[in-house]
Coordinates of C-alpha atoms in Angstrom, one line a residue:
M1 CA 1.5 -29.1 -13.5
T2 CA 2.2 -25.7 -12.1
A3 CA 5.7 -25.6 -13.1
A4 CA 5.2 -27.1 -16.4
K5 CA 2.3 -24.5 -17.2
W6 CA 4.9 -21.6 -16.7
W7 CA 7.3 -22.8 -18.9
R8 CA 5.0 -24.3 -21.7
I9 CA 2.4 -21.6 -21.5
G10 CA 4.3 -18.4 -20.3
G11 CA 7.5 -19.4 -22.1
T12 CA 5.7 -20.1 -25.5
L13 CA 3.9 -16.6 -25.3
I14 CA 7.5 -14.8 -24.4
L15 CA 9.1 -16.3 -27.5
G16 CA 5.9 -15.3 -29.4
L17 CA 5.9 -11.8 -28.5
F18 CA 9.7 -11.8 -28.5
V19 CA 9.5 -12.4 -32.2
A20 CA 6.7 -10.1 -32.9
Y21 CA 8.7 -7.0 -31.3
L22 CA 11.5 -7.8 -33.5
D23 CA 9.4 -7.5 -36.4
R24 CA 8.0 -4.1 -35.2
S25 CA 11.4 -2.7 -34.4
N26 CA 13.5 -4.0 -37.4
L27 CA 12.3 -1.0 -39.6
S28 CA 13.6 1.5 -37.2
V29 CA 17.2 -0.2 -37.5
G30 CA 16.9 -0.2 -41.4
I31 CA 14.9 2.8 -42.4
S32 CA 18.3 5.0 -43.1
G33 CA 19.3 2.4 -45.6
I34 CA 15.5 2.1 -47.1
S35 CA 15.4 5.9 -47.6
H36 CA 18.6 5.8 -49.8
D37 CA 17.3 2.9 -51.7
F38 CA 13.8 4.1 -52.3
G39 CA 14.9 7.8 -52.7
F40 CA 13.2 9.6 -49.9
T41 CA 16.4 11.0 -48.3
G42 CA 16.5 15.0 -47.5
K43 CA 13.6 17.1 -47.1
S44 CA 11.1 14.2 -47.8
F45 CA 12.8 11.8 -45.3
A46 CA 10.7 13.2 -42.1
S47 CA 7.3 12.8 -43.8
T48 CA 7.9 9.5 -45.7
S49 CA 9.6 7.7 -42.8
S50 CA 7.0 8.8 -40.4
W51 CA 4.3 7.1 -42.7
A52 CA 6.5 4.0 -43.1
L53 CA 7.3 3.6 -39.4
T54 CA 3.7 4.4 -38.1
A55 CA 2.1 2.3 -41.0
F56 CA 2.3 -0.8 -38.6
L57 CA 0.2 1.2 -35.8
F58 CA -2.6 1.9 -38.3
G59 CA -3.2 -1.9 -38.8
Y60 CA -2.4 -2.4 -35.3
L61 CA -5.1 0.2 -34.0
A62 CA -7.9 -1.3 -36.2
A63 CA -7.0 -5.0 -35.7
N64 CA -6.6 -4.8 -31.8
L65 CA -10.6 -3.8 -31.7
A66 CA -11.3 -6.8 -34.0
G67 CA -9.1 -9.1 -32.4
G68 CA -10.4 -8.5 -28.7
F69 CA -13.9 -9.0 -30.1
L70 CA -12.9 -12.3 -32.1
T71 CA -11.8 -13.9 -28.7
I72 CA -15.5 -14.3 -28.0
R73 CA -16.1 -16.4 -31.1
L74 CA -12.8 -18.1 -32.1
D75 CA -10.3 -20.3 -30.3
P76 CA -7.3 -18.3 -29.4
K77 CA -4.8 -21.0 -30.2
W78 CA -5.5 -21.0 -33.9
T79 CA -6.1 -17.4 -34.1
L80 CA -2.6 -17.0 -32.6
V81 CA -1.0 -19.7 -35.0
T82 CA -2.7 -18.1 -38.1
M83 CA -1.6 -14.8 -37.1
I84 CA 1.9 -15.6 -36.4
G85 CA 2.1 -17.1 -39.8
L86 CA 0.8 -13.9 -41.5
F87 CA 2.8 -11.3 -39.9
S88 CA 5.9 -13.5 -40.3
L89 CA 5.0 -13.9 -44.2
S90 CA 4.7 -10.2 -44.3
Q91 CA 8.2 -9.8 -42.8
L92 CA 9.7 -12.0 -45.7
L93 CA 8.0 -10.2 -48.3
T94 CA 9.0 -6.8 -47.0
G95 CA 12.7 -8.0 -47.7
W96 CA 11.9 -8.1 -51.4
T97 CA 10.0 -4.8 -51.9
D98 CA 11.0 -2.2 -54.0
S99 CA 8.8 0.7 -53.3
V100 CA 7.6 2.9 -50.4
G101 CA 4.0 1.9 -51.5
L102 CA 4.9 -2.0 -50.9
L103 CA 6.7 -1.1 -47.8
I104 CA 3.7 0.6 -46.2
F105 CA 1.5 -2.3 -47.3
F106 CA 3.2 -5.0 -45.7
R107 CA 3.8 -2.7 -42.5
V108 CA -0.1 -2.3 -42.4
V109 CA -0.4 -6.2 -42.9
L110 CA 2.2 -6.6 -39.9
G111 CA 0.0 -4.3 -37.9
L112 CA -3.2 -6.0 -38.7
A113 CA -1.9 -9.7 -38.0
E114 CA -0.1 -8.4 -34.8
G115 CA -3.1 -6.5 -33.7
I116 CA -5.3 -9.5 -34.0
Y117 CA -2.7 -11.5 -32.3
W118 CA -2.1 -9.5 -29.4
P119 CA -5.6 -9.6 -27.3
Q120 CA -5.4 -13.3 -27.7
Q121 CA -2.4 -13.9 -25.7
F122 CA -4.2 -12.1 -22.7
R123 CA -7.3 -14.6 -23.3
L124 CA -4.9 -17.3 -22.8
A125 CA -3.5 -15.8 -19.9
K126 CA -6.9 -15.2 -18.3
A127 CA -7.5 -18.7 -18.8
W128 CA -4.2 -20.2 -17.5
F129 CA -3.3 -17.8 -14.8
N130 CA -5.5 -17.3 -11.5
E131 CA -5.7 -13.8 -9.8
Q132 CA -2.8 -14.5 -7.5
E133 CA -0.7 -15.5 -10.5
M134 CA -1.8 -12.5 -12.7
T135 CA 1.3 -10.1 -12.1
R136 CA 3.7 -12.7 -13.0
G137 CA 1.7 -14.0 -15.8
S138 CA 1.4 -10.5 -17.1
A139 CA 5.0 -10.0 -16.7
M140 CA 5.8 -13.0 -18.8
V141 CA 3.1 -12.5 -21.7
Q142 CA 3.7 -8.8 -22.1
Y143 CA 6.9 -7.8 -20.5
Y144 CA 9.7 -10.0 -20.8
G145 CA 9.0 -11.1 -24.5
Q146 CA 8.6 -7.3 -25.4
Y147 CA 11.7 -5.7 -23.7
L148 CA 14.0 -8.8 -24.2
A149 CA 13.1 -8.2 -28.1
L150 CA 13.9 -4.6 -28.0
A151 CA 17.1 -5.0 -25.7
L152 CA 18.6 -7.6 -27.9
G153 CA 17.0 -6.6 -31.1
F154 CA 18.4 -3.3 -31.3
F155 CA 21.9 -4.4 -29.9
L156 CA 22.0 -7.4 -32.6
L157 CA 20.1 -6.0 -35.5
T158 CA 22.0 -2.7 -35.6
P159 CA 25.4 -4.2 -36.6
L160 CA 23.7 -6.9 -38.7
Y161 CA 22.2 -3.9 -40.8
D162 CA 25.7 -2.5 -41.0
H163 CA 27.2 -5.4 -42.4
V164 CA 24.7 -6.8 -44.9
G165 CA 22.1 -4.0 -45.1
W166 CA 18.3 -3.9 -44.4
R167 CA 16.8 -6.6 -46.2
P168 CA 18.3 -9.4 -44.5
L169 CA 16.8 -8.1 -41.3
F170 CA 13.3 -8.8 -42.6
W171 CA 14.4 -12.2 -44.0
L172 CA 15.9 -13.2 -40.5
T173 CA 12.8 -12.2 -38.5
G174 CA 10.2 -13.6 -40.8
G175 CA 11.8 -16.6 -41.2
V176 CA 12.3 -17.4 -37.4
G177 CA 8.4 -16.9 -37.1
L178 CA 7.5 -19.3 -39.8
A179 CA 10.1 -21.9 -39.1
A180 CA 10.1 -21.8 -35.3
I181 CA 7.4 -20.0 -33.7
V182 CA 4.4 -21.4 -35.7
P183 CA 5.2 -25.0 -34.8
L184 CA 5.9 -24.1 -31.3
Y185 CA 2.6 -22.8 -30.8
I186 CA 0.9 -25.8 -32.4
V187 CA 2.7 -28.2 -30.0
A188 CA 3.0 -26.1 -26.9
L189 CA -0.7 -25.1 -26.8
R190 CA -2.1 -28.3 -27.6
S191 CA -3.9 -29.0 -24.3
R192 CA -6.8 -27.1 -22.9
P193 CA -6.7 -24.8 -19.8
P194 CA -8.1 -25.9 -16.6
E195 CA -11.7 -26.9 -16.8
A196 CA -12.9 -23.8 -14.7
A197 CA -11.3 -21.3 -17.1
R198 CA -11.6 -22.8 -20.6
F199 CA -12.3 -20.4 -23.4
P200 CA -16.1 -19.5 -23.8
S201 CA -16.0 -20.3 -27.4
S202 CA -14.7 -23.9 -27.0
R203 CA -17.9 -25.1 -25.2
P204 CA -21.5 -25.4 -26.0
A205 CA -23.5 -22.2 -24.9
G206 CA -25.1 -23.9 -22.2
D207 CA -21.9 -25.0 -20.6
R208 CA -20.6 -21.4 -21.0
L209 CA -23.5 -19.8 -19.1
R210 CA -23.5 -22.4 -16.3
A211 CA -19.6 -21.9 -15.9
A212 CA -20.5 -18.2 -15.7
G213 CA -23.1 -19.0 -13.0
S214 CA -25.9 -17.7 -14.8
S215 CA -29.0 -19.1 -16.3
Q216 CA -29.5 -16.1 -18.4
P217 CA -27.8 -15.3 -21.8
R218 CA -25.0 -12.9 -21.5
P219 CA -25.9 -9.3 -22.5
R220 CA -24.6 -7.7 -25.8
L221 CA -21.2 -5.9 -25.1
T222 CA -21.9 -2.0 -24.7
A223 CA -19.6 0.8 -23.4
S224 CA -21.3 0.2 -20.0
S225 CA -20.1 -3.3 -20.1
F226 CA -16.4 -2.1 -19.8
G227 CA -17.1 0.1 -16.7
G228 CA -18.3 3.6 -18.4
V229 CA -16.2 6.6 -18.1
P230 CA -13.6 5.1 -15.6
F231 CA -12.7 2.8 -18.6
L232 CA -12.0 5.8 -20.7
L233 CA -9.4 7.0 -18.2
L234 CA -7.7 3.7 -18.7
V235 CA -7.8 4.0 -22.2
F236 CA -6.5 7.6 -22.0
S237 CA -3.6 6.5 -19.7
Y238 CA -2.6 3.8 -22.1
F239 CA -2.8 6.4 -25.0
T240 CA -0.1 8.5 -23.3
N241 CA 1.9 5.2 -22.6
G242 CA 1.5 4.4 -26.5
M243 CA 2.8 7.9 -27.3
L244 CA 6.0 7.7 -24.9
F245 CA 6.7 4.2 -25.9
W246 CA 6.5 4.4 -29.7
G247 CA 7.6 8.1 -29.9
V248 CA 10.9 7.0 -28.3
T249 CA 11.1 3.4 -29.9
L250 CA 10.3 4.3 -33.3
W251 CA 13.1 6.8 -33.4
I252 CA 15.7 5.9 -30.9
P253 CA 18.1 4.5 -33.3
L254 CA 18.2 7.8 -35.3
A255 CA 17.9 9.9 -32.2
V256 CA 21.0 8.2 -30.4
K257 CA 22.9 8.4 -33.9
A258 CA 22.0 12.3 -33.7
L259 CA 23.7 12.4 -30.3
G260 CA 27.0 11.0 -32.0
F261 CA 26.6 7.2 -31.3
T262 CA 27.3 5.2 -34.4
G263 CA 28.2 1.6 -35.5
G264 CA 28.4 -0.9 -32.4
A265 CA 28.1 2.1 -29.9
Q266 CA 24.8 3.2 -31.7
G267 CA 23.1 -0.4 -31.3
L268 CA 24.2 -0.6 -27.6
A269 CA 22.8 2.9 -26.8
S270 CA 19.5 2.0 -28.5
A271 CA 19.1 -1.1 -26.4
L272 CA 20.1 0.6 -23.1
P273 CA 16.8 1.8 -22.0
Y274 CA 15.2 -1.6 -22.7
V275 CA 18.0 -3.4 -20.8
L276 CA 17.6 -1.1 -18.0
S277 CA 13.8 -2.0 -18.1
L278 CA 14.6 -5.6 -17.6
L279 CA 16.9 -4.9 -14.8
L280 CA 14.4 -2.8 -12.9
A281 CA 11.4 -5.2 -13.4
V282 CA 12.4 -7.4 -10.7
P283 CA 12.5 -5.0 -7.8
V284 CA 9.7 -3.0 -9.1
S285 CA 7.5 -6.1 -9.3
M286 CA 8.6 -7.1 -5.7
L287 CA 7.4 -3.6 -4.5
S288 CA 4.1 -3.9 -6.4
D289 CA 3.5 -7.3 -5.1
R290 CA 4.5 -6.2 -1.3
T291 CA 2.5 -3.1 -1.3
G292 CA -0.4 -4.1 -3.6
K293 CA -0.2 -0.4 -4.9
R294 CA -0.3 -1.4 -8.6
L295 CA -1.9 1.8 -10.0
P296 CA 0.2 4.2 -8.1
I297 CA 3.4 2.4 -9.1
A298 CA 2.3 2.4 -12.6
A299 CA 1.4 6.1 -12.5
S300 CA 4.9 6.9 -11.0
G301 CA 6.6 5.4 -14.0
L302 CA 4.8 7.9 -16.3
F303 CA 5.5 10.8 -14.1
V304 CA 9.0 10.1 -13.6
A305 CA 9.7 9.6 -17.5
G306 CA 7.6 12.8 -18.0
V307 CA 9.7 14.9 -15.7
L308 CA 13.0 13.5 -17.1
L309 CA 12.1 13.8 -20.7
M310 CA 11.1 17.4 -19.8
L311 CA 14.7 17.8 -18.5
L312 CA 16.4 17.1 -21.9
P313 CA 16.8 20.7 -23.1
F314 CA 18.6 21.7 -20.0
V315 CA 21.4 18.8 -20.3
A316 CA 24.2 19.8 -22.8
S317 CA 26.2 16.6 -23.1
P318 CA 25.1 13.8 -25.3
A319 CA 25.9 11.2 -22.5
G320 CA 23.7 13.0 -20.4
K321 CA 20.9 13.3 -22.6
L322 CA 21.1 9.5 -23.2
A323 CA 21.2 8.9 -19.6
L324 CA 18.0 10.8 -19.0
I325 CA 16.3 8.9 -21.8
C326 CA 17.5 5.4 -20.5
V327 CA 16.3 5.9 -16.9
A328 CA 13.0 7.7 -18.1
I329 CA 12.2 4.6 -20.4
G330 CA 13.8 2.0 -18.1
Y331 CA 11.9 3.0 -15.0
Y332 CA 8.5 3.9 -16.7
T333 CA 8.4 0.6 -18.5
A334 CA 9.2 -1.5 -15.3
A335 CA 6.7 0.4 -13.4
Y336 CA 3.9 0.9 -15.8
T337 CA 3.4 -2.1 -18.2
T338 CA 3.2 -5.1 -16.0
N339 CA 1.0 -3.2 -13.1
L340 CA -1.3 -1.6 -15.6
W341 CA -2.1 -5.0 -17.4
A342 CA -2.3 -7.1 -13.9
V343 CA -5.0 -4.5 -13.0
A344 CA -6.8 -4.4 -16.3
I345 CA -6.9 -8.1 -16.8
S346 CA -8.1 -8.6 -13.2
D347 CA -10.9 -6.2 -13.8
F348 CA -12.7 -8.1 -16.5
D349 CA -14.2 -11.4 -16.9
E350 CA -13.6 -14.1 -19.3
V351 CA -15.7 -12.7 -22.0
T352 CA -14.8 -9.0 -21.8
V353 CA -11.0 -9.2 -21.1
G354 CA -10.3 -10.0 -24.8
P355 CA -12.4 -7.0 -26.2
A356 CA -11.3 -4.7 -23.2
T357 CA -7.6 -5.4 -23.8
G358 CA -7.9 -4.8 -27.6
I359 CA -9.7 -1.6 -27.1
I360 CA -7.0 -0.3 -24.6
N361 CA -4.3 -1.6 -26.5
G362 CA -5.7 -0.4 -30.1
F363 CA -6.5 3.2 -29.1
G364 CA -3.6 3.5 -26.4
A365 CA -0.8 1.9 -28.3
G366 CA -1.9 2.1 -31.8
G367 CA -3.4 5.7 -31.5
G368 CA -0.7 7.0 -29.3
G369 CA 2.1 5.5 -31.2
I370 CA 0.7 6.9 -34.6
V371 CA 0.3 10.5 -33.0
A372 CA 3.7 10.4 -31.5
G373 CA 5.4 9.0 -34.5
F374 CA 4.4 12.2 -36.6
V375 CA 5.0 14.4 -33.8
V376 CA 8.4 13.6 -33.1
G377 CA 9.4 12.9 -36.9
H378 CA 7.9 16.3 -38.0
L379 CA 9.6 18.3 -34.9
R380 CA 12.8 16.8 -35.7
A381 CA 12.6 18.0 -39.5
S382 CA 11.5 21.6 -38.4
T383 CA 14.1 22.0 -35.3
G384 CA 16.9 19.7 -36.3
S385 CA 16.6 17.8 -33.2
Y386 CA 14.6 14.9 -31.3
V387 CA 14.5 16.7 -28.2
P388 CA 11.5 18.8 -28.8
G389 CA 9.4 15.7 -29.8
F390 CA 10.7 14.0 -26.5
V391 CA 9.8 17.0 -24.4
V392 CA 6.3 16.8 -26.0
L393 CA 6.2 13.1 -25.1
G394 CA 7.1 14.1 -21.5
V395 CA 4.3 16.5 -20.9
C396 CA 1.6 13.8 -22.2
A397 CA 3.2 11.3 -19.8
L398 CA 2.5 13.4 -16.9
L399 CA -1.2 13.7 -18.1
G400 CA -1.3 10.0 -18.3
A401 CA 0.0 9.6 -14.8
G402 CA -3.0 11.7 -13.7
A403 CA -5.4 9.8 -15.5
T404 CA -4.0 6.4 -13.8
L405 CA -4.3 7.8 -10.6
L406 CA -7.9 8.9 -11.2
Y407 CA -8.9 5.5 -12.5
G408 CA -7.5 4.0 -9.3
R409 CA -9.6 6.5 -7.5
Y410 CA -12.9 5.5 -9.1
R411 CA -11.8 1.9 -8.9
R412 CA -11.8 2.0 -5.1
S413 CA -14.8 4.3 -4.3
A414 CA -17.1 5.2 -7.2
R415 CA -20.1 2.9 -6.1
G416 CA -22.6 4.7 -7.9
F417 CA -20.3 5.8 -10.9
L418 CA -20.0 2.1 -12.4
P419 CA -23.2 0.1 -13.6
I420 CA -24.1 -2.8 -11.6
S421 CA -24.3 -5.0 -14.6
A422 CA -20.9 -4.3 -15.7
P423 CA -18.3 -7.1 -15.4
F424 CA -15.9 -4.4 -14.0
G425 CA -18.6 -3.0 -11.5
T426 CA -19.5 -2.3 -7.9
E427 CA -19.6 -5.9 -7.0
S428 CA -16.1 -6.5 -8.6
L429 CA -14.8 -3.3 -6.6
E430 CA -16.1 -4.5 -3.2
R431 CA -14.6 -8.2 -3.7
R432 CA -11.3 -6.8 -4.7
G433 CA -11.1 -4.3 -1.8
T434 CA -9.1 -1.1 -2.0
G435 CA -5.7 -2.4 -2.9
V436 CA -4.6 -1.0 -6.3

């Protein structure tokens, strides 16, 4: 059962997130062609393309919050299936759009659907994988699907765009979701998780309370339910992560083109940071498992990326700049993502894990990505280079590294800082000890 679980549950979630990230990144590949067809080249390119690229994140921010709280009330399986169908349909229809307004509308729909989808996968991970399996489970659910899509997506979609234009990019990604991923989820997730970890929403209220070891109704979720101020540090850490990740990912095809890479070299150069991330994931995960220092390693990812991006103005050659970007993003994503989510998922119980991860990802990835998308785009318009925007991302990454370390400090030692009643509270801290 254990091996089958990893293939059936982990593998299915990898493929789902793989397609979801192809849907997110295809616009970055096709935005130049779209700008010519829709008439926003020249001076209007920075503003209009920033709105188009970040429209997804506006929907994503709002829907992550709703999607997280929906995990308490709805069966995650059918929520996932419905949302995959919706965001895949939005991709198909994007391929037939003929105006900026419709393009932005379908990108918002994409963000809404994927924002509701995203917390549900962690609800499934919480149900199927135990504490000792959570780092590997987080890596499978969040990491490999995401970065395989970015590595292969930029590499494959860029030459496809060069040969057939931007519309087939959306028809292809939308069609794969509807024809392959929706049926896969229906079949692969047909069985229930182990009895001890079934979804609270799938059982009568009395059973849910007994499974939680309590004879009293669960308290209404409030700010204190998530751990108070330390939770805000976690959200801010992920906000800087969202700035760093989306600020680079939304613009990297155009950034590497500005460095002189075109055609197949542009696709390869755009994919290199994420290929490096996949290569570094195994040794970094081994180091994390061996030392148990998840949060310090996560913080090191933001710190290293921040320093390297701030060095960009001092490197003259395009190859040197690309190398700095690749190492910055490659190491940061390998060190930060799986460790941060392994900690976050472990710190919340089966009721709060969905809302908590939705809040973190909504404000972090959604909010941070929106800010970064506009910052990088408008600094490029005013300076003629993507470097100033990437430097700003580096400064924010350093601030995020500090917030991550501070969260780890409170996680270890702030007995009176967290409310006793919170799922992530003093009792949880004592039980898990000091290894972070």
